Short mmCIF file of C-alpha atoms in Angstrom, two decimals:
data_model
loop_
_atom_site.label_atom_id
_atom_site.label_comp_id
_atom_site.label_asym_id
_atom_site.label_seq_id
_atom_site.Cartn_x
_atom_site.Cartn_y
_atom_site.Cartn_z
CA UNK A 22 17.54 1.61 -16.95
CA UNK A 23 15.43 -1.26 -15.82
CA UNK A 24 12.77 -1.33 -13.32
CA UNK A 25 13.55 -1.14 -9.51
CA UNK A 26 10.65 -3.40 -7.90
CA UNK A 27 10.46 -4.12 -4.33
CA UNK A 28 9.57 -7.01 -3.26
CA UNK A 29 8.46 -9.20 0.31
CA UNK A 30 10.72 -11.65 2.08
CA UNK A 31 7.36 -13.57 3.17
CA UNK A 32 5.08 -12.94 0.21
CA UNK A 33 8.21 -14.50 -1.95
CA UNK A 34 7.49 -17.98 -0.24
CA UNK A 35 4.47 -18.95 -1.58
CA UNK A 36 3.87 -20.33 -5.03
CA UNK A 37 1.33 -18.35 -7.35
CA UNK A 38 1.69 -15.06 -5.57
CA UNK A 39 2.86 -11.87 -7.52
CA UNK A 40 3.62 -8.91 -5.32
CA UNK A 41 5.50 -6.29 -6.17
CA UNK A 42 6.01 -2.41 -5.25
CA UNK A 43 7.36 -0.13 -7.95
CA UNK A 44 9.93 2.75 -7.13
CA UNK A 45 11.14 5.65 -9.25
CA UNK A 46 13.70 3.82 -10.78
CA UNK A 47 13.35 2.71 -14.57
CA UNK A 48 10.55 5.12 -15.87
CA UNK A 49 10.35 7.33 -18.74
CA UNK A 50 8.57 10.71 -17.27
CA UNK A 51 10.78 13.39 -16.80
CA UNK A 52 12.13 15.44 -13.76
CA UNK A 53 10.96 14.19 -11.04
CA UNK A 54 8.27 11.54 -12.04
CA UNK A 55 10.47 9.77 -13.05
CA UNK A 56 8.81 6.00 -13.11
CA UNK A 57 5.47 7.91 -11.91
CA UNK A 58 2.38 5.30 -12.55
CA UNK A 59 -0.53 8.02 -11.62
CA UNK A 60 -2.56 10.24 -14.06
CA UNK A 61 -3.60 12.23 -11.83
CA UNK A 62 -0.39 14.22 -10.69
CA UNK A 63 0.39 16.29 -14.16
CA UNK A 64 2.36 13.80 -15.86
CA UNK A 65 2.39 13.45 -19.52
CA UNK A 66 -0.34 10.10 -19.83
CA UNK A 67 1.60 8.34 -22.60
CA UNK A 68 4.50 8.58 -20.02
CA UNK A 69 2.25 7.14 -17.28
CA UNK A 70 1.28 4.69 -19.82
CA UNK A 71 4.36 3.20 -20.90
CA UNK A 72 5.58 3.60 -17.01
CA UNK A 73 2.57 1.42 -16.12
CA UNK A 74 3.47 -1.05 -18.74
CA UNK A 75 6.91 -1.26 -17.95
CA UNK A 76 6.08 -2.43 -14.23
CA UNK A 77 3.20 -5.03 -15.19
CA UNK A 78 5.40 -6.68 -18.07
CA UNK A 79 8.32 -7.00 -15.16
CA UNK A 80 5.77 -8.74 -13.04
CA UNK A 81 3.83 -10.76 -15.82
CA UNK A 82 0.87 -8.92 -15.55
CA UNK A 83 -1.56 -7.82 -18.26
CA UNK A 84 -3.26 -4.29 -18.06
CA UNK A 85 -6.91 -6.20 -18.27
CA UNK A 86 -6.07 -7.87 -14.76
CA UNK A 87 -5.54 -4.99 -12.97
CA UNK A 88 -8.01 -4.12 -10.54
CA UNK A 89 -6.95 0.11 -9.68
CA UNK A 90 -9.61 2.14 -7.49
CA UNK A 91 -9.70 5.93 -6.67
CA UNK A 92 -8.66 6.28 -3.57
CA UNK A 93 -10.12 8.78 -1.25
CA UNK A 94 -8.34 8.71 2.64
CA UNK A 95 -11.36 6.70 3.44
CA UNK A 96 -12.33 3.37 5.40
CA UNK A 97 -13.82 2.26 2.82
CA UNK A 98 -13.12 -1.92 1.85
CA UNK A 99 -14.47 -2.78 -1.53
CA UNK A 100 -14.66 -7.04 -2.79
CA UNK A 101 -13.39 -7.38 -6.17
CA UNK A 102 -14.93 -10.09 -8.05
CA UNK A 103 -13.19 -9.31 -11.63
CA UNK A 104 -10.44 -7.05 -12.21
CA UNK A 105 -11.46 -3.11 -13.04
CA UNK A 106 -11.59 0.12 -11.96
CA UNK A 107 -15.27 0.95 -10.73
CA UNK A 108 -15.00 1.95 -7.26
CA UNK A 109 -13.86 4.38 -4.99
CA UNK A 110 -12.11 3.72 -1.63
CA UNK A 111 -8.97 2.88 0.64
CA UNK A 112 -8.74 -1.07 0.64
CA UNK A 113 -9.71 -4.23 -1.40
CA UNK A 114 -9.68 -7.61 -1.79
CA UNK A 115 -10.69 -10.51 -3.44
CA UNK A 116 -10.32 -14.54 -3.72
CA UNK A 117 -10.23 -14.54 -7.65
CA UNK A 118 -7.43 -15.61 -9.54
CA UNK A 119 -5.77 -13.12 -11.99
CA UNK A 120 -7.28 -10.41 -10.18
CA UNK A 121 -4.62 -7.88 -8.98
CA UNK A 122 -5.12 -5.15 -6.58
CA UNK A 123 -3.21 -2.11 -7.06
CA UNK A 124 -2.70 0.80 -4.63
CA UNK A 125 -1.12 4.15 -5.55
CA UNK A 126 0.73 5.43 -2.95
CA UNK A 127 3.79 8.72 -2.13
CA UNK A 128 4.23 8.47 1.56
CA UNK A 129 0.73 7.11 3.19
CA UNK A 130 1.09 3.52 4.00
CA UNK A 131 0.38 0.62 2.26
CA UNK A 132 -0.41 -2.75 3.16
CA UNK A 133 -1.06 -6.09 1.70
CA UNK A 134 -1.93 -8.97 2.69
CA UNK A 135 -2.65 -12.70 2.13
CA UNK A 136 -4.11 -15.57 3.39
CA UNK A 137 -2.61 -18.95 2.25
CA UNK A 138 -4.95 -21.44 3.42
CA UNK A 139 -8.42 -19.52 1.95
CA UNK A 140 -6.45 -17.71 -0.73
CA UNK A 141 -7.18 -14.06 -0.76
CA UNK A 142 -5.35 -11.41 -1.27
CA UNK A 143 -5.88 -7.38 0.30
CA UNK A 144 -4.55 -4.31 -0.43
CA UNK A 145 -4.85 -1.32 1.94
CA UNK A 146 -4.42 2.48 1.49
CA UNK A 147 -3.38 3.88 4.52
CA UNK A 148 -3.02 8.22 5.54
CA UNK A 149 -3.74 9.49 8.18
CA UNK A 150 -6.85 9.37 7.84
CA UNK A 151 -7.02 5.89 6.78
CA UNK A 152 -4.96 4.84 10.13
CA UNK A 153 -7.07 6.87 12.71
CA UNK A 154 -9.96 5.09 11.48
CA UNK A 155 -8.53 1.88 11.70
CA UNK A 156 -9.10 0.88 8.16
CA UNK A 157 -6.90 -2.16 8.65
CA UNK A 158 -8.50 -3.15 11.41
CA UNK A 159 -11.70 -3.27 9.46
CA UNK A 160 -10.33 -4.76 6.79
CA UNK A 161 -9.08 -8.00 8.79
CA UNK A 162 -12.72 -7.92 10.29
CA UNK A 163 -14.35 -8.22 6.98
CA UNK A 164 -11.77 -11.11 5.76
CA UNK A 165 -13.08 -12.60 8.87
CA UNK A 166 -16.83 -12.60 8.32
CA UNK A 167 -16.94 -13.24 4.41
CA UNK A 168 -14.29 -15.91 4.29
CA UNK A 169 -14.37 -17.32 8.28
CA UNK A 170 -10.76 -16.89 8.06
CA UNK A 171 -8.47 -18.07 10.99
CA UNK A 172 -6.58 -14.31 11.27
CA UNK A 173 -3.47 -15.72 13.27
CA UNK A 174 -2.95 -17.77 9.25
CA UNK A 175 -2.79 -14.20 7.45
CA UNK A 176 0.77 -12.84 6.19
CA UNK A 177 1.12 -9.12 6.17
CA UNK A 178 3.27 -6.75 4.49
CA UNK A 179 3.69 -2.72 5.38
CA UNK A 180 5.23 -1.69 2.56
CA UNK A 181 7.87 1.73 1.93
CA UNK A 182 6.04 4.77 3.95
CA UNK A 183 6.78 8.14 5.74
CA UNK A 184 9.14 7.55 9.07
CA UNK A 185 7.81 8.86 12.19
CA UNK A 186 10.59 11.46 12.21
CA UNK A 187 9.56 12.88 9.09
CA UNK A 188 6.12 13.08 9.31
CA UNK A 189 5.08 16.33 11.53
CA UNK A 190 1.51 17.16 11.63
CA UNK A 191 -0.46 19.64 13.43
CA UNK A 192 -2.43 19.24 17.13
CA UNK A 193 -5.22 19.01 14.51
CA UNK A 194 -4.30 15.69 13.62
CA UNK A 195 -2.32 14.50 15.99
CA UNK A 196 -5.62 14.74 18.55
CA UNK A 197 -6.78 11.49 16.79
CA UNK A 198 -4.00 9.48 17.86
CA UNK A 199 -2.61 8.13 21.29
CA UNK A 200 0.08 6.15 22.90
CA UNK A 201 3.18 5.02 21.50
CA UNK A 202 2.68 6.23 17.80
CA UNK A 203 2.92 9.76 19.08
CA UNK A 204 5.43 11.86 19.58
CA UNK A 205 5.55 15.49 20.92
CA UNK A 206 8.93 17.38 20.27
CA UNK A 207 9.49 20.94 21.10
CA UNK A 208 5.67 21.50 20.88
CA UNK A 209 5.44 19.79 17.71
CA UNK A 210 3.27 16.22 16.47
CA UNK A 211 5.50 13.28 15.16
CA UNK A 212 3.63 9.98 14.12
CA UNK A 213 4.30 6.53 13.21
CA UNK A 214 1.57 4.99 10.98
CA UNK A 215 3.98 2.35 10.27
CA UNK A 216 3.34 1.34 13.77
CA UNK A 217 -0.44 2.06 14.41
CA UNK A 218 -1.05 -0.50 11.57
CA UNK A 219 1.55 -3.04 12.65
CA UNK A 220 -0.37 -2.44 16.11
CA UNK A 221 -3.80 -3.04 14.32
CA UNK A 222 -2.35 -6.28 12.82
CA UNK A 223 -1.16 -7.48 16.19
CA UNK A 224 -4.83 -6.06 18.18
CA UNK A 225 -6.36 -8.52 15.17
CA UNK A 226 -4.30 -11.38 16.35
CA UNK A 227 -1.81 -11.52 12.92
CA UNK A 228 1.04 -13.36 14.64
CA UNK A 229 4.30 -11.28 14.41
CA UNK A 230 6.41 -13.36 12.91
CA UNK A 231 3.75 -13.01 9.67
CA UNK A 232 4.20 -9.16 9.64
CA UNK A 233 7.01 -7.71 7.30
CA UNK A 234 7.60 -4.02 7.99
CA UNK A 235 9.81 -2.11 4.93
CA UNK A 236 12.20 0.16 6.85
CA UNK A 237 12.11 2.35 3.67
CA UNK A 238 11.19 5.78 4.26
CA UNK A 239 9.55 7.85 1.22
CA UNK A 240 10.63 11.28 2.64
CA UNK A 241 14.21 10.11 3.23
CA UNK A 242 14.90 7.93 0.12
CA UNK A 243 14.13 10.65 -2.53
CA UNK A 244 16.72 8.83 -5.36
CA UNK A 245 14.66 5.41 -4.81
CA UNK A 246 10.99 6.51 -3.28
CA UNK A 247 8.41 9.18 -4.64
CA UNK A 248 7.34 11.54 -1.39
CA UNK A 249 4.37 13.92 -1.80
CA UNK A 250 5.70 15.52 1.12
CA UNK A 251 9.03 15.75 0.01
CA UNK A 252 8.47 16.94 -3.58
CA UNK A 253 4.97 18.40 -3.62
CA UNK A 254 2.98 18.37 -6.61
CA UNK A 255 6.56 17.49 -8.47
CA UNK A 256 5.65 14.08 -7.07
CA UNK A 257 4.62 11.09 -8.54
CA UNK A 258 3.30 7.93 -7.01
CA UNK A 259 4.37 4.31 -6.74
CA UNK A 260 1.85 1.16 -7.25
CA UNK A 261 1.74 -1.90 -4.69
CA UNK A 262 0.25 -4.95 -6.46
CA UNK A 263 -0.91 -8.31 -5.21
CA UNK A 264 -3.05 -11.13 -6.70
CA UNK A 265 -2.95 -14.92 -7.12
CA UNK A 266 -2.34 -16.47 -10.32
CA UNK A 267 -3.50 -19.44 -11.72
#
């Protein structure tokens, strides 16, 4: 079966830049991995090898231009000035060519985005965690100073996540988070973390019509989308890739 790949509506309009986010479909792990791309989750690693391959060679990407940190449901933004795997932390970006960011992700949010006229690319990881500490946010801000970058250029895509109707958490979280990405049903927490990042794009002064939101849910799509949630530690996890090539 061949790969499934997602792919953006906006990101597909510019010249030179690969995106793509995997799904389950067109791996060879078995059960529920399926097309699992993480080590980390109990997979066989030759699976997780050949899975990896599988997606890169359907985008025309080579293994050695893969930039892949551990990611930790931190803010933490990390510059990438060659493609490797030596940091830990929650976003990245860079203005090198050849240089794709990858983000591993099972229900959490992930973003990308891209500025045409400077010509950087960003990839953010985005939990709970990530969104109550406005990672994003931060992430736009650092664009900002290092490149001067006029924000209201920048496209934006939040990719496949959890829906706000199937992501209850406990007052514990939920205390973190106010206003319209909160809702309180029969005593319990419902949030939308698609939203509070589309907010944070919007409070950053991303125009709307450059923000593409994926209406996919992980939870519900469980014969397209991996879903920690869902599936537990039978889960695997999906990669989001962007970069620039020359």
């Amino acid at each position: 079966m061949a790969v499934k790949i997602i792919y953006s509506d906006l990101f597909q309009k510019f010249p030179g830049l690969v995106f793509g986010f995997s799904t389950k479909i067109g791996g060879v792990s078995d059960g529920l991995y399926c097309m699992n791309l993480s080590v980390s989750v109990g997979d066989d690693p030759k699976n997780v090898k050949r899975n990896r391959k599988l997606f890169f060679d359907t985008l025309e990407i080579k293994n050695e231009e893969v930039t892949l940190q551990k990611q930790i449901h931190s803010t933490i933004i990390n510059y990438f000035e060659k493609p490797g795997h030596p940091e830990t932390g929650d976003a990245m970006y860079t203005d090198v060519k050849n240089n794709f960011l990858t983000i591993s992700a099972a229900d959490c949010i992930p973003i990308f985005l891209f500025d045409p006229v400077k010509k950087i690319v960003a990839a953010v990881h985005s939990g709970w965690k990530g969104t109550s500490g406005k990672i994003l946010t931060k992430t736009v801000q650092e664009l900002q100073k290092k490149f001067y970058i006029d924000i209201s250029e920048l496209i934006a895509f939040i990719g496949p996540g959890i829906s706000v109707e199937n992501y209850e958490v406990g007052e514990e979280v939920a205390q973190f988070f106010e206003g319209d990405v909160k809702t309180k049903k029969s005593n319990k927490y419902f949030l939308d973390l698609k939203k509070d990042n589309f907010n944070q794009l919007i409070g950053s002064g991303v125009r709307k019509e450059n923000i593409e939101v994926s209406e996919l849910c992980t939870f519900r799509e469980k014969d397209l989308l991996h879903s920690f949630r869902r599936d537990g530690n039978s889960s695997g996890r999906m990669f989001g890739i962007i970069g620039m090539r020359s």
